[in-house]
mmCIF file of C-alpha atoms in Angstrom:
data_model
loop_
_atom_site.group_PDB
_atom_site.id
_atom_site.type_symbol
_atom_site.label_atom_id
_atom_site.label_comp_id
_atom_site.label_asym_id
_atom_site.label_seq_id
_atom_site.Cartn_x
_atom_site.Cartn_y
_atom_site.Cartn_z
ATOM 1 C CA MET Y 1 -19.099 -7.252 14.738
ATOM 2 C CA PRO Y 2 -15.321 -7.320 14.095
ATOM 3 C CA ILE Y 3 -14.092 -6.806 10.549
ATOM 4 C CA SER Y 4 -11.046 -8.151 8.725
ATOM 5 C CA GLU Y 5 -7.749 -6.266 8.820
ATOM 6 C CA GLY Y 6 -7.953 -5.669 5.115
ATOM 7 C CA ALA Y 7 -11.368 -4.127 5.544
ATOM 8 C CA GLN Y 8 -9.982 -1.944 8.278
ATOM 9 C CA HIS Y 9 -7.253 -0.533 6.001
ATOM 10 C CA TYR Y 10 -9.868 -0.015 3.291
ATOM 11 C CA VAL Y 11 -12.171 1.935 5.666
ATOM 12 C CA LEU Y 12 -9.306 4.320 6.567
ATOM 13 C CA MET Y 13 -8.743 4.888 2.902
ATOM 14 C CA LEU Y 14 -12.428 5.245 2.069
ATOM 15 C CA ILE Y 15 -13.294 7.936 4.647
ATOM 16 C CA PRO Y 16 -11.204 10.785 3.076
ATOM 17 C CA SER Y 17 -12.197 9.467 -0.409
ATOM 18 C CA LEU Y 18 -15.792 9.726 0.392
ATOM 19 C CA LEU Y 19 -15.470 13.185 1.818
ATOM 20 C CA GLY Y 20 -13.674 14.296 -1.250
ATOM 21 C CA ASP Y 21 -16.630 12.959 -3.378
ATOM 22 C CA ILE Y 22 -18.999 14.844 -1.165
ATOM 23 C CA GLU Y 23 -17.104 17.974 -1.582
ATOM 24 C CA LYS Y 24 -16.803 17.576 -5.313
ATOM 25 C CA LEU Y 25 -20.507 16.836 -5.703
ATOM 26 C CA GLY Y 26 -21.354 19.728 -3.446
ATOM 27 C CA LEU Y 27 -23.607 19.842 -0.383
ATOM 28 C CA ARG Y 28 -26.473 21.220 -2.385
ATOM 29 C CA ARG Y 29 -26.605 18.203 -4.624
ATOM 30 C CA ILE Y 30 -26.296 15.846 -1.711
ATOM 31 C CA ILE Y 31 -29.154 17.572 0.190
ATOM 32 C CA ARG Y 32 -31.292 17.537 -2.975
ATOM 33 C CA THR Y 33 -30.977 13.807 -3.526
ATOM 34 C CA SER Y 34 -30.898 12.638 0.029
ATOM 35 C CA ASP Y 35 -33.726 11.779 2.475
ATOM 36 C CA PHE Y 36 -32.137 14.056 5.183
ATOM 37 C CA SER Y 37 -32.855 17.682 5.923
ATOM 38 C CA GLU Y 38 -30.254 20.359 5.016
ATOM 39 C CA GLN Y 39 -29.422 20.763 8.684
ATOM 40 C CA LYS Y 40 -28.832 16.988 9.054
ATOM 41 C CA VAL Y 41 -26.682 16.710 5.963
ATOM 42 C CA THR Y 42 -24.557 19.676 7.097
ATOM 43 C CA ALA Y 43 -24.169 18.302 10.585
ATOM 44 C CA LEU Y 44 -23.165 14.928 9.220
ATOM 45 C CA TYR Y 45 -20.648 16.481 6.851
ATOM 46 C CA PHE Y 46 -18.914 18.380 9.673
ATOM 47 C CA GLU Y 47 -18.938 15.270 11.883
ATOM 48 C CA PHE Y 48 -17.169 13.318 9.039
ATOM 49 C CA VAL Y 49 -14.607 16.054 8.689
ATOM 50 C CA SER Y 50 -13.853 15.984 12.436
ATOM 51 C CA ILE Y 51 -13.564 12.180 12.449
ATOM 52 C CA LYS Y 52 -11.109 12.267 9.597
ATOM 53 C CA ARG Y 53 -8.895 14.810 11.414
ATOM 54 C CA VAL Y 54 -8.471 12.510 14.510
ATOM 55 C CA LEU Y 55 -8.262 9.124 12.970
ATOM 56 C CA PRO Y 56 -4.931 7.273 13.573
ATOM 57 C CA SER Y 57 -3.245 5.790 10.617
ATOM 58 C CA ASN Y 58 -2.761 2.372 12.272
ATOM 59 C CA PRO Y 59 -6.079 0.437 12.289
ATOM 60 C CA LEU Y 60 -4.799 -1.558 15.350
ATOM 61 C CA ALA Y 61 -4.936 1.638 17.420
ATOM 62 C CA ILE Y 62 -8.714 1.979 16.985
ATOM 63 C CA GLU Y 63 -10.931 0.369 19.620
ATOM 64 C CA PRO Y 64 -13.689 -1.990 18.643
ATOM 65 C CA ALA Y 65 -16.423 0.340 19.788
ATOM 66 C CA ILE Y 66 -14.960 3.122 17.660
ATOM 67 C CA TRP Y 67 -14.956 0.784 14.591
ATOM 68 C CA GLU Y 68 -18.671 0.311 14.999
ATOM 69 C CA HIS Y 69 -19.195 3.990 14.745
ATOM 70 C CA LEU Y 70 -16.768 4.291 11.765
ATOM 71 C CA LEU Y 71 -18.700 1.647 9.986
ATOM 72 C CA HIS Y 72 -21.911 3.665 10.522
ATOM 73 C CA CYS Y 73 -20.333 6.817 9.276
ATOM 74 C CA VAL Y 74 -18.935 5.036 6.126
ATOM 75 C CA ARG Y 75 -22.381 3.548 5.333
ATOM 76 C CA VAL Y 76 -24.074 6.893 5.653
ATOM 77 C CA MET Y 77 -21.451 8.724 3.579
ATOM 78 C CA SER Y 78 -21.672 5.957 0.920
ATOM 79 C CA SER Y 79 -25.471 6.222 0.806
ATOM 80 C CA LEU Y 80 -25.236 10.016 0.409
ATOM 81 C CA VAL Y 81 -22.709 9.782 -2.457
ATOM 82 C CA ASN Y 82 -24.568 6.901 -4.164
ATOM 83 C CA LEU Y 83 -27.917 8.595 -4.016
ATOM 84 C CA ALA Y 84 -26.268 11.656 -5.770
ATOM 85 C CA THR Y 85 -24.452 9.637 -8.411
ATOM 86 C CA THR Y 86 -26.931 6.973 -9.348
ATOM 87 C CA GLU Y 87 -27.421 8.369 -12.803
ATOM 88 C CA ASP Y 88 -23.642 8.840 -13.154
ATOM 89 C CA LEU Y 89 -23.013 5.279 -12.246
ATOM 90 C CA GLU Y 90 -25.614 3.950 -14.780
ATOM 91 C CA ARG Y 91 -24.291 6.260 -17.506
ATOM 92 C CA ALA Y 92 -20.641 5.236 -16.696
ATOM 93 C CA ARG Y 93 -21.469 1.569 -16.939
ATOM 94 C CA ASP Y 94 -23.216 2.012 -20.310
ATOM 95 C CA ILE Y 95 -20.250 3.995 -21.663
ATOM 96 C CA ALA Y 96 -17.842 1.350 -20.392
ATOM 97 C CA VAL Y 97 -19.667 -1.385 -22.213
ATOM 98 C CA ARG Y 98 -19.915 0.682 -25.443
ATOM 99 C CA ARG Y 99 -16.225 1.580 -25.385
ATOM 100 C CA TYR Y 100 -15.002 -1.958 -24.607
ATOM 101 C CA PHE Y 101 -17.281 -3.764 -26.967
ATOM 102 C CA PRO Y 102 -15.239 -3.213 -30.276
ATOM 103 C CA HIS Y 103 -12.082 -4.362 -28.457
ATOM 104 C CA ALA Y 104 -13.863 -7.411 -26.911
ATOM 105 C CA LYS Y 105 -15.413 -8.405 -30.225
ATOM 106 C CA GLU Y 106 -12.085 -8.189 -32.110
ATOM 107 C CA SER Y 107 -10.342 -10.055 -29.362
ATOM 108 C CA LEU Y 108 -12.848 -12.948 -29.513
ATOM 109 C CA LYS Y 109 -12.843 -12.983 -33.365
ATOM 110 C CA SER Y 110 -8.974 -13.145 -33.339
ATOM 111 C CA GLU Y 111 -8.932 -15.958 -30.878
ATOM 112 C CA PHE Y 112 -11.660 -17.891 -32.761
ATOM 113 C CA GLU Y 113 -9.782 -17.595 -36.069
ATOM 114 C CA LYS Y 114 -6.600 -18.759 -34.434
ATOM 115 C CA MET Y 115 -8.264 -21.830 -32.929
ATOM 116 C CA ARG Y 116 -9.902 -22.592 -36.248
ATOM 117 C CA SER Y 117 -6.598 -22.320 -38.117
ATOM 118 C CA GLU Y 118 -5.257 -24.926 -35.566
ATOM 119 C CA GLY Y 119 -8.140 -27.290 -36.293
ATOM 120 C CA LYS Y 120 -9.941 -26.438 -33.012
ATOM 121 C CA VAL Y 121 -13.617 -25.502 -32.611
ATOM 122 C CA ASP Y 122 -15.142 -23.668 -29.646
ATOM 123 C CA PHE Y 123 -18.868 -23.929 -30.113
ATOM 124 C CA ARG Y 124 -19.691 -21.562 -27.223
ATOM 125 C CA LEU Y 125 -17.471 -18.862 -28.632
ATOM 126 C CA ALA Y 126 -18.896 -19.461 -32.124
ATOM 127 C CA GLY Y 127 -22.375 -19.048 -30.848
ATOM 128 C CA ILE Y 128 -21.585 -15.746 -29.161
ATOM 129 C CA LEU Y 129 -20.012 -14.273 -32.229
ATOM 130 C CA ARG Y 130 -22.922 -15.402 -34.504
ATOM 131 C CA GLN Y 131 -25.204 -13.195 -32.507
ATOM 132 C CA GLY Y 132 -23.808 -10.090 -34.175
ATOM 133 C CA ASP Y 133 -23.865 -6.515 -32.869
ATOM 134 C CA VAL Y 134 -27.318 -6.499 -31.306
ATOM 135 C CA PRO Y 135 -27.264 -4.448 -28.044
ATOM 136 C CA GLU Y 136 -28.376 -7.386 -25.824
ATOM 137 C CA ASN Y 137 -25.349 -9.289 -27.099
ATOM 138 C CA SER Y 138 -22.748 -6.578 -26.212
ATOM 139 C CA GLU Y 139 -22.498 -7.342 -22.657
ATOM 140 C CA GLN Y 140 -22.217 -11.072 -23.222
ATOM 141 C CA VAL Y 141 -19.328 -10.351 -25.644
ATOM 142 C CA CYS Y 142 -17.631 -8.145 -23.240
ATOM 143 C CA MET Y 143 -17.969 -10.608 -20.323
ATOM 144 C CA GLU Y 144 -16.650 -13.556 -22.464
ATOM 145 C CA ALA Y 145 -13.625 -11.502 -23.563
ATOM 146 C CA ILE Y 146 -12.943 -10.523 -19.854
ATOM 147 C CA ARG Y 147 -13.177 -14.166 -18.806
ATOM 148 C CA ARG Y 148 -10.681 -15.276 -21.535
ATOM 149 C CA GLU Y 149 -8.324 -12.468 -20.650
ATOM 150 C CA ARG Y 150 -8.223 -13.736 -17.042
ATOM 151 C CA GLU Y 151 -5.555 -16.232 -17.507
ATOM 152 C CA GLN Y 152 -3.386 -13.805 -19.333
ATOM 153 C CA ARG Y 153 -3.492 -11.258 -16.569
ATOM 154 C CA VAL Y 154 -2.816 -13.463 -13.571
ATOM 155 C CA GLU Y 155 0.928 -14.030 -14.305
ATOM 156 C CA SER Y 156 1.440 -10.279 -14.600
ATOM 157 C CA ILE Y 157 -0.304 -9.749 -11.276
ATOM 158 C CA LYS Y 158 2.134 -11.976 -9.475
ATOM 159 C CA CYS Y 159 4.810 -9.468 -10.382
ATOM 160 C CA LEU Y 160 2.874 -6.423 -9.073
ATOM 161 C CA GLY Y 161 5.119 -4.669 -6.478
ATOM 162 C CA ILE Y 162 3.900 -2.572 -3.569
ATOM 163 C CA GLU Y 163 7.013 -0.463 -2.932
ATOM 164 C CA HIS Y 164 5.439 2.806 -3.830
ATOM 165 C CA LEU Y 165 2.061 2.268 -2.111
ATOM 166 C CA THR Y 166 0.941 3.614 1.238
ATOM 167 C CA SER Y 167 0.563 1.160 4.119
ATOM 168 C CA HIS Y 168 -3.157 0.999 3.618
ATOM 169 C CA GLU Y 169 -2.859 0.635 -0.092
ATOM 170 C CA ALA Y 170 -0.205 -2.124 0.267
ATOM 171 C CA PHE Y 171 -2.209 -4.120 2.722
ATOM 172 C CA VAL Y 172 -5.353 -4.054 0.449
ATOM 173 C CA VAL Y 173 -3.440 -4.978 -2.624
ATOM 174 C CA GLU Y 174 -1.550 -7.811 -0.950
ATOM 175 C CA SER Y 175 -4.867 -9.141 0.416
ATOM 176 C CA ALA Y 176 -6.377 -8.905 -3.054
ATOM 177 C CA LYS Y 177 -3.441 -10.813 -4.630
ATOM 178 C CA ALA Y 178 -3.739 -13.521 -2.116
ATOM 179 C CA TYR Y 179 -7.553 -13.683 -2.726
ATOM 180 C CA VAL Y 180 -7.047 -14.115 -6.528
ATOM 181 C CA LEU Y 181 -4.507 -16.916 -6.241
ATOM 182 C CA SER Y 182 -6.513 -18.672 -3.588
ATOM 183 C CA GLN Y 183 -9.763 -18.502 -5.820
ATOM 184 C CA LEU Y 184 -8.165 -19.469 -9.265
ATOM 185 C CA ASP Y 185 -9.296 -23.072 -9.045
ATOM 186 C CA GLU Y 186 -12.936 -22.019 -8.560
ATOM 187 C CA ALA Y 187 -12.916 -18.963 -10.962
ATOM 188 C CA PRO Y 188 -16.379 -17.987 -11.907
ATOM 189 C CA GLU Y 189 -17.583 -18.012 -15.512
ATOM 190 C CA ASP Y 190 -19.417 -14.672 -15.334
ATOM 191 C CA PHE Y 191 -18.105 -11.199 -14.505
ATOM 192 C CA GLY Y 192 -17.809 -11.575 -10.814
ATOM 193 C CA VAL Y 193 -15.701 -10.223 -8.031
ATOM 194 C CA LEU Y 194 -12.763 -12.245 -8.972
ATOM 195 C CA ASP Y 195 -12.599 -11.003 -12.527
ATOM 196 C CA LEU Y 196 -13.093 -7.412 -11.363
ATOM 197 C CA VAL Y 197 -10.256 -7.638 -8.827
ATOM 198 C CA ILE Y 198 -7.930 -9.244 -11.405
ATOM 199 C CA ARG Y 199 -8.616 -6.485 -13.950
ATOM 200 C CA LEU Y 200 -8.060 -3.733 -11.329
ATOM 201 C CA LEU Y 201 -4.861 -5.278 -10.091
ATOM 202 C CA ASP Y 202 -3.574 -5.518 -13.614
ATOM 203 C CA LEU Y 203 -4.554 -1.903 -14.360
ATOM 204 C CA LEU Y 204 -2.730 -0.913 -11.102
ATOM 205 C CA ARG Y 205 0.353 -2.782 -12.275
ATOM 206 C CA LEU Y 206 0.265 -0.832 -15.562
ATOM 207 C CA VAL Y 207 -0.187 2.563 -13.973
ATOM 208 C CA LEU Y 208 2.736 1.863 -11.507
ATOM 209 C CA VAL Y 209 4.944 0.832 -14.385
ATOM 210 C CA LEU Y 210 4.059 3.997 -16.369
ATOM 211 C CA GLU Y 211 4.595 6.151 -13.260
ATOM 212 C CA SER Y 212 8.019 4.730 -12.793
ATOM 213 C CA ARG Y 213 9.065 5.336 -16.376
ATOM 214 C CA SER Y 214 7.711 8.843 -16.742
ATOM 215 C CA PRO Y 215 6.600 11.648 -14.376
ATOM 216 C CA GLY Y 216 3.627 12.030 -16.693
ATOM 217 C CA GLY Y 217 2.926 8.322 -17.109
ATOM 218 C CA ALA Y 218 -0.237 7.980 -14.999
ATOM 219 C CA SER Y 219 -1.948 10.889 -16.844
ATOM 220 C CA ALA Y 220 -1.219 9.142 -20.097
ATOM 221 C CA VAL Y 221 -3.644 6.487 -19.025
ATOM 222 C CA SER Y 222 -6.415 8.651 -17.507
ATOM 223 C CA SER Y 223 -6.630 11.331 -14.880
ATOM 224 C CA ASN Y 224 -9.324 9.133 -13.163
ATOM 225 C CA PHE Y 225 -7.035 6.061 -13.010
ATOM 226 C CA THR Y 226 -4.877 7.149 -10.122
ATOM 227 C CA VAL Y 227 -3.264 4.649 -7.861
ATOM 228 C CA GLU Y 228 -5.617 5.709 -5.033
ATOM 229 C CA ASN Y 229 -8.736 5.328 -7.161
ATOM 230 C CA ILE Y 230 -7.739 1.938 -8.399
ATOM 231 C CA VAL Y 231 -6.931 0.602 -4.959
ATOM 232 C CA LEU Y 232 -10.147 2.015 -3.611
ATOM 233 C CA GLY Y 233 -11.920 0.056 -6.386
ATOM 234 C CA ILE Y 234 -10.157 -3.080 -5.325
ATOM 235 C CA GLY Y 235 -11.126 -2.534 -1.712
ATOM 236 C CA ASN Y 236 -14.664 -1.936 -2.710
ATOM 237 C CA ALA Y 237 -14.882 -5.130 -4.705
ATOM 238 C CA MET Y 238 -13.280 -7.075 -1.824
ATOM 239 C CA TYR Y 239 -14.937 -5.650 1.256
ATOM 240 C CA ARG Y 240 -18.153 -3.901 0.355
ATOM 241 C CA GLY Y 241 -20.260 -7.022 1.277
ATOM 242 C CA GLU Y 242 -18.474 -7.302 4.586
ATOM 243 C CA LEU Y 243 -18.908 -3.663 5.398
ATOM 244 C CA GLY Y 244 -22.537 -3.428 4.248
ATOM 245 C CA LEU Y 245 -21.820 -1.136 1.303
ATOM 246 C CA ASN Y 246 -24.268 -2.543 -1.124
ATOM 247 C CA VAL Y 247 -23.638 0.032 -3.978
ATOM 248 C CA SER Y 248 -20.323 0.964 -5.199
ATOM 249 C CA SER Y 249 -19.190 4.512 -6.107
ATOM 250 C CA LEU Y 250 -15.609 3.456 -6.999
ATOM 251 C CA GLY Y 251 -14.641 7.106 -7.135
ATOM 252 C CA LEU Y 252 -17.074 7.813 -10.047
ATOM 253 C CA ALA Y 253 -18.283 10.874 -8.407
ATOM 254 C CA ARG Y 254 -14.993 12.318 -9.620
ATOM 255 C CA VAL Y 255 -15.588 11.432 -13.223
ATOM 256 C CA LYS Y 256 -16.503 14.416 -15.281
ATOM 257 C CA ASN Y 257 -19.264 13.897 -17.790
#
């Protein structure tokens, strides 16, 4: 089955990224957590390495039959990495919610107080804030803050340049910008793909600005928030359903705990 051109560019970015994840995790961990034998995992790894070496940079130069095999390889590699990092992903998600919760709560409180001073009342927002700091409310507070920040981020995303991106990265980012602008009228209320893509595009804009201003700018944000990792995250959000990648690693195998 043919895949979109944006998904093709993402796959060509994803293959070396997944190989890097496997190498950082180590074949021993991959073997221990997978359903394959040691011999099978080793053989698959060297097949992936060989494929990476001969892949053309232009997706249009790859025949449809080869794309079918590449998709199979990406699904297998993603499965191996995801099985080895399931606990890491769950831990990272919990950490993200805990770290973002104070900012989200203060953001909502500030917005609520501003509206109240203007004589306006948002009963939905008031209800969320009344629930306090109970753990089950943390995610709702975070998601509400993200939703309300959406409008503030979209204008900055329109100014996101692609001059310093690779051809694959540029195509994925331009496709994501077009997706965001086309979906704004039907933006979801919950933390869906649209909100995730918007936040990643805005983060990419910030990192690119910092990189342009200072050689050490990107590291001032986080060593994990490289341009490559962010664009891979955007591609994952955009194309994982199309490619049959049901679980996202988003480069989290690189995160040191």
